[in-house]
Amino acid sequence: MYARVENGQVTQIGLPTTGTLKDGRTVSNYNLLPKDILIKEGWLPCEEIKPEITETQYLEIDTKEIVKGKVIVTYKAVEMPTF
């Protein structure tokens, strides 16, 4: 998994299947581009930290942190609403 970083901020998590390169070209199978091109385009490898959840919980992004050439995404468990 990769995350896009622009101006020191994480702007997107997960590669699109179709995307536009910085030079304006549109690329099908963008998600299959080589690592070196993705990094040039502002994408960094992404590490996810997920807690265990129960049947009544779901995961929600808690923090996104850029550390040593990668993005660490930490999730938290959130209780599903009851009706």
mmCIF file with all atom_site columns, N, CA and C in Angstrom, residues 18-19 23-25 30-31 36 45 50 54 56 58-59 64-65 71 74-76 79:
data_model
loop_
_atom_site.group_PDB
_atom_site.id
_atom_site.type_symbol
_atom_site.label_atom_id
_atom_site.label_alt_id
_atom_site.label_comp_id
_atom_site.label_asym_id
_atom_site.label_entity_id
_atom_site.label_seq_id
_atom_site.pdbx_PDB_ins_code
_atom_site.Cartn_x
_atom_site.Cartn_y
_atom_site.Cartn_z
_atom_site.occupancy
_atom_site.B_iso_or_equiv
_atom_site.pdbx_formal_charge
_atom_site.auth_seq_id
_atom_site.auth_comp_id
_atom_site.auth_asym_id
_atom_site.auth_atom_id
_atom_site.pdbx_PDB_model_num
ATOM 1  N N  . THR A 1 18 ? -6.401  4.276  -12.160 1.00 0.00 ? 18 THR A N  1
ATOM 2  C CA . THR A 1 18 ? -6.075  5.210  -13.236 1.00 0.00 ? 18 THR A CA 1
ATOM 3  C C  . THR A 1 18 ? -5.673  6.521  -12.593 1.00 0.00 ? 18 THR A C  1
ATOM 4  N N  . GLY A 1 19 ? -4.554  7.095  -13.057 1.00 0.00 ? 19 GLY A N  1
ATOM 5  C CA . GLY A 1 19 ? -4.081  8.335  -12.465 1.00 0.00 ? 19 GLY A CA 1
ATOM 6  C C  . GLY A 1 19 ? -3.357  9.187  -13.471 1.00 0.00 ? 19 GLY A C  1
ATOM 7  N N  . ASP A 1 23 ? 3.641   15.014 -15.263 1.00 0.00 ? 23 ASP A N  1
ATOM 8  C CA . ASP A 1 23 ? 3.838   15.611 -16.592 1.00 0.00 ? 23 ASP A CA 1
ATOM 9  C C  . ASP A 1 23 ? 2.539   15.695 -17.391 1.00 0.00 ? 23 ASP A C  1
ATOM 10 N N  . GLY A 1 24 ? 1.411   15.292 -16.771 1.00 0.00 ? 24 GLY A N  1
ATOM 11 C CA . GLY A 1 24 ? 0.107   15.426 -17.411 1.00 0.00 ? 24 GLY A CA 1
ATOM 12 C C  . GLY A 1 24 ? -0.409  14.183 -18.105 1.00 0.00 ? 24 GLY A C  1
ATOM 13 N N  . ARG A 1 25 ? 0.430   13.160 -18.258 1.00 0.00 ? 25 ARG A N  1
ATOM 14 C CA . ARG A 1 25 ? -0.026  11.935 -18.920 1.00 0.00 ? 25 ARG A CA 1
ATOM 15 C C  . ARG A 1 25 ? -0.941  11.136 -17.998 1.00 0.00 ? 25 ARG A C  1
ATOM 16 N N  . TYR A 1 30 ? -2.279  2.527  -13.028 1.00 0.00 ? 30 TYR A N  1
ATOM 17 C CA . TYR A 1 30 ? -1.398  3.389  -12.242 1.00 0.00 ? 30 TYR A CA 1
ATOM 18 C C  . TYR A 1 30 ? -0.884  2.634  -11.022 1.00 0.00 ? 30 TYR A C  1
ATOM 19 N N  . ASN A 1 31 ? -1.761  1.821  -10.436 1.00 0.00 ? 31 ASN A N  1
ATOM 20 C CA . ASN A 1 31 ? -1.412  1.057  -9.240  1.00 0.00 ? 31 ASN A CA 1
ATOM 21 C C  . ASN A 1 31 ? -0.338  0.003  -9.494  1.00 0.00 ? 31 ASN A C  1
ATOM 22 N N  . ASP A 1 36 ? 9.971   3.124  -8.077  1.00 0.00 ? 36 ASP A N  1
ATOM 23 C CA . ASP A 1 36 ? 10.749  4.351  -8.285  1.00 0.00 ? 36 ASP A CA 1
ATOM 24 C C  . ASP A 1 36 ? 9.908   5.460  -8.914  1.00 0.00 ? 36 ASP A C  1
ATOM 25 N N  . PRO A 1 45 ? 5.715   4.346  0.543   1.00 0.00 ? 45 PRO A N  1
ATOM 26 C CA . PRO A 1 45 ? 5.173   3.096  1.094   1.00 0.00 ? 45 PRO A CA 1
ATOM 27 C C  . PRO A 1 45 ? 4.397   3.407  2.376   1.00 0.00 ? 45 PRO A C  1
ATOM 28 N N  . LYS A 1 50 ? -3.220  -1.704 12.832  1.00 0.00 ? 50 LYS A N  1
ATOM 29 C CA . LYS A 1 50 ? -4.646  -1.897 13.087  1.00 0.00 ? 50 LYS A CA 1
ATOM 30 C C  . LYS A 1 50 ? -4.851  -2.716 14.356  1.00 0.00 ? 50 LYS A C  1
ATOM 31 N N  . THR A 1 54 ? -14.010 -6.115 17.363  1.00 0.00 ? 54 THR A N  1
ATOM 32 C CA . THR A 1 54 ? -15.099 -7.061 17.607  1.00 0.00 ? 54 THR A CA 1
ATOM 33 C C  . THR A 1 54 ? -16.138 -6.895 16.503  1.00 0.00 ? 54 THR A C  1
ATOM 34 N N  . THR A 1 56 ? -18.919 -5.604 16.744  1.00 0.00 ? 56 THR A N  1
ATOM 35 C CA . THR A 1 56 ? -19.668 -4.351 16.911  1.00 0.00 ? 56 THR A CA 1
ATOM 36 C C  . THR A 1 56 ? -18.786 -3.118 16.693  1.00 0.00 ? 56 THR A C  1
ATOM 37 N N  . TYR A 1 58 ? -15.764 -0.998 14.038  1.00 0.00 ? 58 TYR A N  1
ATOM 38 C CA . TYR A 1 58 ? -15.147 -0.836 12.724  1.00 0.00 ? 58 TYR A CA 1
ATOM 39 C C  . TYR A 1 58 ? -13.875 -0.011 12.900  1.00 0.00 ? 58 TYR A C  1
ATOM 40 N N  . LEU A 1 59 ? -13.027 -0.026 11.875  1.00 0.00 ? 59 LEU A N  1
ATOM 41 C CA . LEU A 1 59 ? -11.770 0.713  11.947  1.00 0.00 ? 59 LEU A CA 1
ATOM 42 C C  . LEU A 1 59 ? -11.918 2.098  11.341  1.00 0.00 ? 59 LEU A C  1
ATOM 43 N N  . LYS A 1 64 ? -1.981  9.803  10.709  1.00 0.00 ? 64 LYS A N  1
ATOM 44 C CA . LYS A 1 64 ? -1.152  9.558  9.525   1.00 0.00 ? 64 LYS A CA 1
ATOM 45 C C  . LYS A 1 64 ? 0.141   10.321 9.764   1.00 0.00 ? 64 LYS A C  1
ATOM 46 N N  . GLU A 1 65 ? 1.248   9.592  9.820   1.00 0.00 ? 65 GLU A N  1
ATOM 47 C CA . GLU A 1 65 ? 2.521   10.218 10.152  1.00 0.00 ? 65 GLU A CA 1
ATOM 48 C C  . GLU A 1 65 ? 3.585   9.831  9.129   1.00 0.00 ? 65 GLU A C  1
ATOM 49 N N  . VAL A 1 71 ? 4.892   6.259  5.259   1.00 0.00 ? 71 VAL A N  1
ATOM 50 C CA . VAL A 1 71 ? 3.759   6.811  5.989   1.00 0.00 ? 71 VAL A CA 1
ATOM 51 C C  . VAL A 1 71 ? 3.233   5.720  6.921   1.00 0.00 ? 71 VAL A C  1
ATOM 52 N N  . THR A 1 74 ? -2.224  4.806  11.567  1.00 0.00 ? 74 THR A N  1
ATOM 53 C CA . THR A 1 74 ? -2.705  4.112  12.753  1.00 0.00 ? 74 THR A CA 1
ATOM 54 C C  . THR A 1 74 ? -4.227  4.205  12.781  1.00 0.00 ? 74 THR A C  1
ATOM 55 N N  . TYR A 1 75 ? -4.866  3.070  13.003  1.00 0.00 ? 75 TYR A N  1
ATOM 56 C CA . TYR A 1 75 ? -6.322  3.003  13.063  1.00 0.00 ? 75 TYR A CA 1
ATOM 57 C C  . TYR A 1 75 ? -6.776  2.856  14.507  1.00 0.00 ? 75 TYR A C  1
ATOM 58 N N  . LYS A 1 76 ? -8.024  3.220  14.766  1.00 0.00 ? 76 LYS A N  1
ATOM 59 C CA . LYS A 1 76 ? -8.626  2.984  16.067  1.00 0.00 ? 76 LYS A CA 1
ATOM 60 C C  . LYS A 1 76 ? -9.937  2.235  15.874  1.00 0.00 ? 76 LYS A C  1
ATOM 61 N N  . GLU A 1 79 ? -16.958 1.940  18.011  1.00 0.00 ? 79 GLU A N  1
ATOM 62 C CA . GLU A 1 79 ? -18.207 1.187  18.178  1.00 0.00 ? 79 GLU A CA 1
ATOM 63 C C  . GLU A 1 79 ? -19.221 1.607  17.109  1.00 0.00 ? 79 GLU A C  1
#
